[in-house]
XYZ file of C-alpha atoms in Angstrom:
289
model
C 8.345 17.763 -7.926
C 7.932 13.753 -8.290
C 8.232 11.417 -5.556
C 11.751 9.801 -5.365
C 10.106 6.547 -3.273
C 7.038 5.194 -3.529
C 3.374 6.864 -1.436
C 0.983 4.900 -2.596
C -3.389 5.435 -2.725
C -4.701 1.722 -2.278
C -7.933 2.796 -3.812
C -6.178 4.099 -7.117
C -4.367 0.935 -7.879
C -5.885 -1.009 -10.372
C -7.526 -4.563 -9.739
C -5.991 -7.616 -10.931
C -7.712 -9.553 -12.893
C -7.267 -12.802 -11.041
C -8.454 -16.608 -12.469
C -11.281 -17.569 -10.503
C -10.495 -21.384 -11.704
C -7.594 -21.170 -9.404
C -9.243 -20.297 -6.675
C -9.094 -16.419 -6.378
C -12.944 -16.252 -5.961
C -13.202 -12.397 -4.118
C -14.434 -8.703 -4.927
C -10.975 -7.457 -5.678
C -7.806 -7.792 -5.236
C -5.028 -5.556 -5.678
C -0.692 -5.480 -5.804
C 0.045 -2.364 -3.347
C 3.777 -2.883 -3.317
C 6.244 -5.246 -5.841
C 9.452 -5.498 -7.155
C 8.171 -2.634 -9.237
C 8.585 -0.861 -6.570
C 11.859 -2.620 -5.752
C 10.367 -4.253 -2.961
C 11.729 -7.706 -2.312
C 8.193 -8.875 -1.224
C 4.235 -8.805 -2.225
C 1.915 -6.563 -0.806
C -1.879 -7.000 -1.384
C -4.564 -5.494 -0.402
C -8.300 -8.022 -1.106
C -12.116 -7.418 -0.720
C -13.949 -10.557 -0.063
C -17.514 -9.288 -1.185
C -20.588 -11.527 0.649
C -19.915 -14.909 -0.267
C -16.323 -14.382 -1.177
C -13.471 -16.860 -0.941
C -10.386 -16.798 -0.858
C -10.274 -20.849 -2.049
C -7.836 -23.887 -0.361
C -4.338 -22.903 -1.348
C -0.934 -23.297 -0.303
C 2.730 -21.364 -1.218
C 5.439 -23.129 -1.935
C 7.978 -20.448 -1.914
C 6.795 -17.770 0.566
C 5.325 -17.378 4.283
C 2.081 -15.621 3.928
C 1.215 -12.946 6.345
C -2.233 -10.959 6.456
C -4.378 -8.196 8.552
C -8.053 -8.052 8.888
C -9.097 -4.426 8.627
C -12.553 -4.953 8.596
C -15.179 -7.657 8.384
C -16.065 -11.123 9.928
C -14.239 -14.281 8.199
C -13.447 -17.930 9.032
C -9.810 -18.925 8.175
C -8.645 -22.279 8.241
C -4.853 -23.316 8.214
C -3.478 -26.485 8.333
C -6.417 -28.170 10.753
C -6.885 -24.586 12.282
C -10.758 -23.186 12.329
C -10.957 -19.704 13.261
C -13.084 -16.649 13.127
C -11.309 -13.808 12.795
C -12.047 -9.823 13.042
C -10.404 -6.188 12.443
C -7.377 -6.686 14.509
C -6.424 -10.014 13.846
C -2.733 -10.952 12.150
C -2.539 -14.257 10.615
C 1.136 -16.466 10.091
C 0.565 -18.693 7.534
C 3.852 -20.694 6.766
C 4.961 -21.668 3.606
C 3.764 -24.731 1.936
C 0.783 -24.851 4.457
C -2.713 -25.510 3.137
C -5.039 -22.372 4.071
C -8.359 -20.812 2.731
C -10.720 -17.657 4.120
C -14.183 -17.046 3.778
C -16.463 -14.156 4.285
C -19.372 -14.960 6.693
C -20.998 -11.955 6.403
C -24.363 -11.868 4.333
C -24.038 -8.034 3.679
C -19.859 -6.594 4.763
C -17.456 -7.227 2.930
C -14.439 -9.135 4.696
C -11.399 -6.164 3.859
C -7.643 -7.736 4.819
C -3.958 -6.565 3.697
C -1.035 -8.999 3.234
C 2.652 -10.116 2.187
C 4.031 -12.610 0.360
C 7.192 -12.629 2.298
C 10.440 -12.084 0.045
C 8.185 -13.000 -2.862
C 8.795 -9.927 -5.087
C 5.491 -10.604 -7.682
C 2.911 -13.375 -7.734
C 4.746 -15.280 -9.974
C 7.041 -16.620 -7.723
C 5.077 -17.002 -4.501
C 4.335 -20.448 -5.262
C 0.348 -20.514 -5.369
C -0.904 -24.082 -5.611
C -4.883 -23.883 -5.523
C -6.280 -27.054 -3.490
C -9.896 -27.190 -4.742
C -12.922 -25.485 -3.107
C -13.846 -24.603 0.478
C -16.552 -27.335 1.694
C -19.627 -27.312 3.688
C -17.947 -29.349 5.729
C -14.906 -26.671 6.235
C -17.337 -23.782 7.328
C -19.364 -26.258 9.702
C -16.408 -27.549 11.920
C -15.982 -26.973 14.575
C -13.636 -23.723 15.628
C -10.390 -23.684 17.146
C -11.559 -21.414 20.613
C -8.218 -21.867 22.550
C -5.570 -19.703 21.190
C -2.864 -22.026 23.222
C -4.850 -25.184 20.271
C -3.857 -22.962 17.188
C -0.984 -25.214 15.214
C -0.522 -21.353 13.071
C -0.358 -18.287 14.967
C -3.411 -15.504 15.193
C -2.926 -12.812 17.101
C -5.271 -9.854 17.990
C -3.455 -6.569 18.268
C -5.435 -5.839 21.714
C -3.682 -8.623 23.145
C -0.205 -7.524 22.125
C 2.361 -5.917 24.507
C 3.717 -2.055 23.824
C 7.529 -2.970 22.889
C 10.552 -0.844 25.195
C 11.824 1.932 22.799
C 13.844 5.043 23.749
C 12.176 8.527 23.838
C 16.125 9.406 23.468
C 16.498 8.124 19.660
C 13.369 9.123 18.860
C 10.223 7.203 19.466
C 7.761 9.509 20.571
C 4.703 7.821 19.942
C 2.026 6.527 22.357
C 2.774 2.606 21.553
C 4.353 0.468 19.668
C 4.225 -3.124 19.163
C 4.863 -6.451 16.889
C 2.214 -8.366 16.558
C 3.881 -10.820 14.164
C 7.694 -11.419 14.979
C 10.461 -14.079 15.524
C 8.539 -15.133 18.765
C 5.898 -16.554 16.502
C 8.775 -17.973 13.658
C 7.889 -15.064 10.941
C 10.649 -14.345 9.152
C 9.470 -10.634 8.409
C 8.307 -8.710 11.635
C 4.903 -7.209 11.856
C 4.930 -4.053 13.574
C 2.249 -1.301 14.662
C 2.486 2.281 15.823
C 0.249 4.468 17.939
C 0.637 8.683 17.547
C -1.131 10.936 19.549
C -2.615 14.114 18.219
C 1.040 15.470 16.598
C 3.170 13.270 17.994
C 5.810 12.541 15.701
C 8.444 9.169 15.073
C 11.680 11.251 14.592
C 13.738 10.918 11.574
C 15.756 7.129 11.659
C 16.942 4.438 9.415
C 16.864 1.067 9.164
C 19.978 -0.226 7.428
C 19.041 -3.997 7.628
C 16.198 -4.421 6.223
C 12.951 -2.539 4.276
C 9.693 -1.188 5.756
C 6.504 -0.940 4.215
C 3.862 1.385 6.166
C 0.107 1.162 5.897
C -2.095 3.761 7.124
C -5.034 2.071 9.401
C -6.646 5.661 10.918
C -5.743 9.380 10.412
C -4.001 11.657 8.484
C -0.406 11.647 8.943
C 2.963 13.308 6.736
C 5.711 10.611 6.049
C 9.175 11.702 5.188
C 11.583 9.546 3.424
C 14.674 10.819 1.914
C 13.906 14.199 0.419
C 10.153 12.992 -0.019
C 7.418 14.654 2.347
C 4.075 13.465 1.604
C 0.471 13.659 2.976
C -1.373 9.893 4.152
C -4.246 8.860 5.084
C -6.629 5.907 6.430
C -5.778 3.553 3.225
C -2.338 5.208 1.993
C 0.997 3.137 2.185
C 4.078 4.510 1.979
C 7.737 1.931 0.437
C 10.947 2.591 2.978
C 14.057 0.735 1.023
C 16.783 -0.293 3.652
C 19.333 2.536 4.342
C 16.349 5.101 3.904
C 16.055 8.342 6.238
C 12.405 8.377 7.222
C 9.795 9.393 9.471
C 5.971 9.700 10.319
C 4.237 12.616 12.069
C 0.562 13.324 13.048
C -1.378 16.001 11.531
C -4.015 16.041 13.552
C -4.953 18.061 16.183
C -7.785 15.164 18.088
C -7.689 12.078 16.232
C -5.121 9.447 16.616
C -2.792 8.054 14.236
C -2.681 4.071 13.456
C 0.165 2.664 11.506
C 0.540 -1.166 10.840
C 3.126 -2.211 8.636
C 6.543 -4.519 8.538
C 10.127 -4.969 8.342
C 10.374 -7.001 6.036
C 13.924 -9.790 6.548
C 14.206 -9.299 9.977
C 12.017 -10.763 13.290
C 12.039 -7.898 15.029
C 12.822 -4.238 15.707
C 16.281 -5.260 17.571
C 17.206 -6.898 14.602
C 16.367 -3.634 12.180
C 19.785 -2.047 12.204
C 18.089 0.513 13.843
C 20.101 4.300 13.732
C 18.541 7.282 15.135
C 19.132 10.445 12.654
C 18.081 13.843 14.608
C 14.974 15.605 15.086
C 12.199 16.463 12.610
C 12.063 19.966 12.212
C 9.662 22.682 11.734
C 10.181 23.439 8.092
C 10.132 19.422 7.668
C 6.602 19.677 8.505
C 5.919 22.765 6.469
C 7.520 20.956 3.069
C 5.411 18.658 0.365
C 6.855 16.854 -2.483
C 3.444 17.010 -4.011
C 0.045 15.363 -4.069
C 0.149 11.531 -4.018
Protein backbone atom coordinates (compact mmCIF):
# COMPACT_ATOMS: atom_id res chain seq x y z
CA UNK A 1 0.00 0.00 0.00
CA UNK A 2 1.45 3.68 -0.87
CA UNK A 3 1.77 6.36 1.52
CA UNK A 4 -1.21 8.85 1.35
CA UNK A 5 1.23 11.82 3.06
CA UNK A 6 4.54 12.28 2.76
CA UNK A 7 7.63 10.02 5.20
CA UNK A 8 10.46 11.12 3.89
CA UNK A 9 14.54 9.45 4.01
CA UNK A 10 16.78 12.72 4.02
CA UNK A 11 19.62 10.64 2.77
CA UNK A 12 17.60 9.40 -0.41
CA UNK A 13 16.69 12.79 -1.65
CA UNK A 14 18.67 13.91 -4.31
CA UNK A 15 21.19 16.97 -4.09
CA UNK A 16 20.52 20.12 -5.73
CA UNK A 17 22.69 21.26 -7.86
CA UNK A 18 23.11 24.73 -6.47
CA UNK A 19 25.26 27.87 -8.33
CA UNK A 20 28.23 28.32 -6.40
CA UNK A 21 28.48 32.01 -8.12
CA UNK A 22 25.62 32.87 -5.93
CA UNK A 23 26.97 31.98 -3.05
CA UNK A 24 25.80 28.36 -2.25
CA UNK A 25 29.47 27.25 -1.66
CA UNK A 26 28.70 23.76 0.68
CA UNK A 27 28.92 19.79 0.42
CA UNK A 28 25.26 19.40 -0.30
CA UNK A 29 22.29 20.60 -0.04
CA UNK A 30 19.02 19.12 -0.29
CA UNK A 31 14.82 20.16 -0.58
CA UNK A 32 13.28 17.71 2.23
CA UNK A 33 9.81 19.18 2.04
CA UNK A 34 8.07 21.73 -0.87
CA UNK A 35 5.04 22.63 -2.34
CA UNK A 36 5.54 19.27 -3.97
CA UNK A 37 4.66 18.05 -1.11
CA UNK A 38 1.96 20.70 -0.67
CA UNK A 39 3.81 22.25 1.94
CA UNK A 40 3.40 26.00 2.08
CA UNK A 41 7.12 26.34 3.15
CA UNK A 42 10.92 25.11 2.32
CA UNK A 43 12.57 22.56 4.12
CA UNK A 44 16.34 21.91 3.64
CA UNK A 45 18.53 19.91 4.92
CA UNK A 46 22.81 21.26 4.04
CA UNK A 47 26.33 19.75 4.66
CA UNK A 48 28.92 22.36 4.97
CA UNK A 49 32.03 20.07 4.17
CA UNK A 50 35.57 21.66 5.82
CA UNK A 51 35.82 24.94 4.44
CA UNK A 52 32.22 25.25 3.46
CA UNK A 53 30.12 28.39 3.25
CA UNK A 54 27.12 29.14 3.22
CA UNK A 55 28.09 32.88 1.50
CA UNK A 56 26.52 36.65 2.68
CA UNK A 57 22.90 36.48 1.69
CA UNK A 58 19.71 37.88 2.53
CA UNK A 59 15.67 36.86 1.73
CA UNK A 60 13.52 39.15 0.68
CA UNK A 61 10.37 37.25 0.95
CA UNK A 62 10.80 34.73 3.81
CA UNK A 63 12.09 34.48 7.60
CA UNK A 64 14.76 31.91 7.61
CA UNK A 65 14.89 29.46 10.39
CA UNK A 66 17.69 26.68 10.90
CA UNK A 67 19.02 23.77 13.43
CA UNK A 68 22.53 22.73 13.93
CA UNK A 69 22.59 18.95 14.19
CA UNK A 70 26.06 18.55 14.23
CA UNK A 71 29.30 20.43 13.77
CA UNK A 72 31.06 23.72 14.88
CA UNK A 73 30.14 26.98 12.68
CA UNK A 74 30.33 30.79 12.99
CA UNK A 75 27.09 32.56 11.87
CA UNK A 76 26.84 36.08 11.44
CA UNK A 77 23.46 38.05 11.13
CA UNK A 78 22.96 41.46 10.77
CA UNK A 79 26.23 42.64 13.07
CA UNK A 80 25.73 39.30 15.07
CA UNK A 81 29.10 36.96 15.46
CA UNK A 82 28.37 33.71 16.85
CA UNK A 83 29.62 30.22 17.20
CA UNK A 84 27.17 27.92 17.17
CA UNK A 85 26.83 23.95 17.97
CA UNK A 86 24.29 20.82 17.79
CA UNK A 87 21.49 22.37 19.65
CA UNK A 88 21.45 25.70 18.51
CA UNK A 89 18.14 27.33 16.56
CA UNK A 90 18.83 30.33 14.60
CA UNK A 91 15.87 33.32 13.64
CA UNK A 92 17.02 34.95 10.84
CA UNK A 93 14.38 37.61 9.68
CA UNK A 94 13.58 38.40 6.38
CA UNK A 95 15.54 40.78 4.37
CA UNK A 96 18.44 40.47 6.98
CA UNK A 97 21.99 40.01 5.72
CA UNK A 98 23.41 36.53 7.15
CA UNK A 99 26.21 34.00 6.17
CA UNK A 100 27.65 30.56 8.05
CA UNK A 101 30.83 29.03 7.93
CA UNK A 102 32.27 25.74 8.91
CA UNK A 103 35.28 26.09 11.30
CA UNK A 104 36.06 22.75 11.48
CA UNK A 105 39.29 21.51 9.57
CA UNK A 106 37.97 17.84 9.42
CA UNK A 107 33.56 17.70 10.51
CA UNK A 108 31.41 18.68 8.51
CA UNK A 109 29.00 21.53 9.89
CA UNK A 110 25.29 19.36 9.33
CA UNK A 111 22.07 21.97 9.92
CA UNK A 112 18.21 21.66 8.82
CA UNK A 113 16.03 24.68 7.92
CA UNK A 114 12.77 26.56 6.59
CA UNK A 115 12.11 29.05 4.39
CA UNK A 116 9.05 30.15 6.18
CA UNK A 117 5.79 30.17 3.89
CA UNK A 118 8.22 30.06 0.98
CA UNK A 119 6.83 26.97 -0.84
CA UNK A 120 10.21 26.41 -3.37
CA UNK A 121 13.43 28.38 -3.68
CA UNK A 122 12.17 30.37 -6.22
CA UNK A 123 10.29 32.56 -4.26
CA UNK A 124 12.28 32.85 -1.04
CA UNK A 125 13.90 35.85 -2.22
CA UNK A 126 17.76 34.86 -2.17
CA UNK A 127 19.91 37.91 -2.83
CA UNK A 128 23.70 36.70 -2.55
CA UNK A 129 25.87 39.65 -0.90
CA UNK A 130 29.40 38.67 -2.01
CA UNK A 131 31.86 36.48 -0.05
CA UNK A 132 32.51 35.89 3.66
CA UNK A 133 35.83 37.96 4.61
CA UNK A 134 38.78 37.42 6.72
CA UNK A 135 37.69 40.08 8.40
CA UNK A 136 34.05 38.38 9.13
CA UNK A 137 35.63 35.14 10.69
CA UNK A 138 38.22 37.30 12.80
CA UNK A 139 35.70 39.61 14.71
CA UNK A 140 35.13 39.53 17.40
CA UNK A 141 32.01 37.18 18.77
CA UNK A 142 28.86 38.19 20.15
CA UNK A 143 29.37 36.20 23.93
CA UNK A 144 26.26 37.76 25.65
CA UNK A 145 23.14 36.20 24.48
CA UNK A 146 21.13 39.40 26.08
CA UNK A 147 23.89 41.50 22.82
CA UNK A 148 22.36 39.21 20.02
CA UNK A 149 20.19 41.83 17.65
CA UNK A 150 18.74 37.97 16.02
CA UNK A 151 17.77 35.34 18.29
CA UNK A 152 19.98 31.92 19.01
CA UNK A 153 18.80 29.73 21.23
CA UNK A 154 20.28 26.42 22.59
CA UNK A 155 17.66 23.79 23.23
CA UNK A 156 19.36 23.05 26.82
CA UNK A 157 18.40 26.36 27.80
CA UNK A 158 14.76 26.08 26.79
CA UNK A 159 11.85 25.53 29.26
CA UNK A 160 9.53 22.10 29.03
CA UNK A 161 6.10 23.84 27.83
CA UNK A 162 2.61 22.91 30.27
CA UNK A 163 0.66 20.25 28.21
CA UNK A 164 -2.11 17.94 29.48
CA UNK A 165 -1.41 14.19 30.10
CA UNK A 166 -5.45 14.32 29.68
CA UNK A 167 -5.46 15.12 25.73
CA UNK A 168 -2.70 13.24 25.19
CA UNK A 169 0.84 14.34 25.67
CA UNK A 170 2.60 11.65 27.17
CA UNK A 171 6.00 12.38 26.45
CA UNK A 172 8.91 13.26 28.78
CA UNK A 173 9.22 17.09 27.43
CA UNK A 174 8.27 19.28 25.22
CA UNK A 175 9.34 22.62 24.26
CA UNK A 176 9.61 25.65 21.54
CA UNK A 177 12.67 26.75 21.07
CA UNK A 178 11.72 29.20 18.31
CA UNK A 179 8.19 30.87 18.88
CA UNK A 180 6.22 34.21 18.96
CA UNK A 181 8.34 35.16 22.11
CA UNK A 182 11.27 35.52 19.79
CA UNK A 183 8.88 37.23 16.67
CA UNK A 184 8.98 33.85 14.40
CA UNK A 185 6.14 33.63 12.61
CA UNK A 186 6.30 29.68 12.41
CA UNK A 187 6.91 27.98 15.90
CA UNK A 188 9.79 25.69 16.45
CA UNK A 189 8.93 22.92 18.57
CA UNK A 190 10.79 19.74 20.12
CA UNK A 191 9.61 16.54 21.73
CA UNK A 192 11.19 14.16 24.20
CA UNK A 193 9.71 10.17 24.35
CA UNK A 194 10.81 7.84 26.70
CA UNK A 195 11.41 4.23 25.86
CA UNK A 196 7.54 3.66 24.29
CA UNK A 197 6.06 6.51 25.29
CA UNK A 198 3.71 7.58 22.82
CA UNK A 199 2.06 11.40 21.65
CA UNK A 200 -1.61 10.18 21.31
CA UNK A 201 -3.49 10.62 18.20
CA UNK A 202 -4.44 14.78 17.70
CA UNK A 203 -4.87 17.35 15.08
CA UNK A 204 -3.91 20.52 14.39
CA UNK A 205 -6.57 22.33 12.38
CA UNK A 206 -4.67 25.71 12.12
CA UNK A 207 -1.81 25.19 10.78
CA UNK A 208 0.84 22.28 9.23
CA UNK A 209 3.62 20.34 11.01
CA UNK A 210 6.64 19.07 9.64
CA UNK A 211 8.57 16.43 11.99
CA UNK A 212 12.25 15.63 11.84
CA UNK A 213 13.69 12.74 13.49
CA UNK A 214 16.95 13.90 15.64
CA UNK A 215 17.56 10.26 17.68
CA UNK A 216 15.71 6.87 17.63
CA UNK A 217 13.44 4.88 15.95
CA UNK A 218 9.97 5.89 16.26
CA UNK A 219 6.30 4.87 14.16
CA UNK A 220 4.36 8.07 13.01
CA UNK A 221 0.73 7.81 12.16
CA UNK A 222 -1.02 10.25 10.03
CA UNK A 223 -4.33 9.63 8.58
CA UNK A 224 -4.47 6.00 7.57
CA UNK A 225 -0.53 6.12 7.13
CA UNK A 226 1.67 4.14 9.80
CA UNK A 227 5.21 4.31 9.05
CA UNK A 228 8.63 3.37 10.58
CA UNK A 229 11.39 6.66 11.32
CA UNK A 230 14.43 7.03 12.23
CA UNK A 231 17.50 9.41 13.27
CA UNK A 232 17.31 11.45 9.75
CA UNK A 233 13.56 10.59 8.61
CA UNK A 234 10.89 13.46 8.39
CA UNK A 235 7.55 12.92 8.24
CA UNK A 236 4.71 16.12 6.23
CA UNK A 237 1.43 16.68 8.70
CA UNK A 238 -1.08 18.99 6.40
CA UNK A 239 -3.45 21.04 8.76
CA UNK A 240 -6.66 19.09 9.71
CA UNK A 241 -4.45 15.81 9.73
CA UNK A 242 -5.03 12.95 12.48
CA UNK A 243 -1.52 12.11 13.61
CA UNK A 244 0.72 10.77 16.07
CA UNK A 245 4.33 9.60 17.11
CA UNK A 246 5.23 6.60 19.30
CA UNK A 247 8.58 5.10 20.51
CA UNK A 248 9.76 1.83 19.43
CA UNK A 249 12.28 1.39 21.55
CA UNK A 250 12.64 -0.43 24.46
CA UNK A 251 16.13 1.87 26.08
CA UNK A 252 16.85 4.59 23.83
CA UNK A 253 15.07 7.82 23.76
CA UNK A 254 13.20 9.43 21.13
CA UNK A 255 14.14 13.16 19.83
CA UNK A 256 11.77 14.98 17.60
CA UNK A 257 12.42 18.64 16.42
CA UNK A 258 10.21 20.01 13.99
CA UNK A 259 7.52 23.09 13.46
CA UNK A 260 4.18 24.43 13.06
CA UNK A 261 4.49 26.12 10.50
CA UNK A 262 1.79 29.77 10.49
CA UNK A 263 1.38 29.85 13.94
CA UNK A 264 3.86 31.13 17.12
CA UNK A 265 3.08 28.64 19.22
CA UNK A 266 1.36 25.44 20.34
CA UNK A 267 -1.72 27.57 21.91
CA UNK A 268 -2.17 28.97 18.72
CA UNK A 269 -2.21 25.30 16.78
CA UNK A 270 -5.92 24.67 16.87
CA UNK A 271 -4.97 22.01 18.90
CA UNK A 272 -7.90 18.90 19.21
CA UNK A 273 -7.19 15.83 21.05
CA UNK A 274 -8.58 12.62 18.99
CA UNK A 275 -8.47 9.37 21.41
CA UNK A 276 -5.93 6.95 22.24
CA UNK A 277 -3.47 5.06 20.01
CA UNK A 278 -4.26 1.63 20.09
CA UNK A 279 -2.65 -1.66 20.07
CA UNK A 280 -3.34 -2.75 16.54
CA UNK A 281 -2.23 1.02 15.59
CA UNK A 282 1.10 -0.03 16.60
CA UNK A 283 0.96 -3.43 15.01
CA UNK A 284 -0.09 -1.76 11.34
CA UNK A 285 2.56 -0.48 8.45
CA UNK A 286 1.65 1.23 5.33
CA UNK A 287 4.91 -0.02 3.98
CA UNK A 288 8.62 0.67 3.84
CA UNK A 289 9.53 4.37 3.38
Amino acid sequence: MAFEHPYIRIKNVAPEKMDESQGWTVSEFRVVISEKEGASSTMYHATLGPGDRFQKRRNDNCDEQYYVVSGHGLAGAGTDRVEVHPGHYHLIPKGVEHWLANLSRNEPLVVIGLFDRAPNMGVAGHVHLGDITEDDLNAPRTLDSAGLEYPLVHQDAVPMVKVSRDEGWTQDYFCEPLNRSHGAGSCWMMGYFGPHTIHMKHRHDNCEEICYILKGHGLAGIGADRGELAAGDVHYIPAGCEHWLANLSDTEDLAAPGWYIGVGGLDESGFNYMGQVTEEDLKQRTGEI
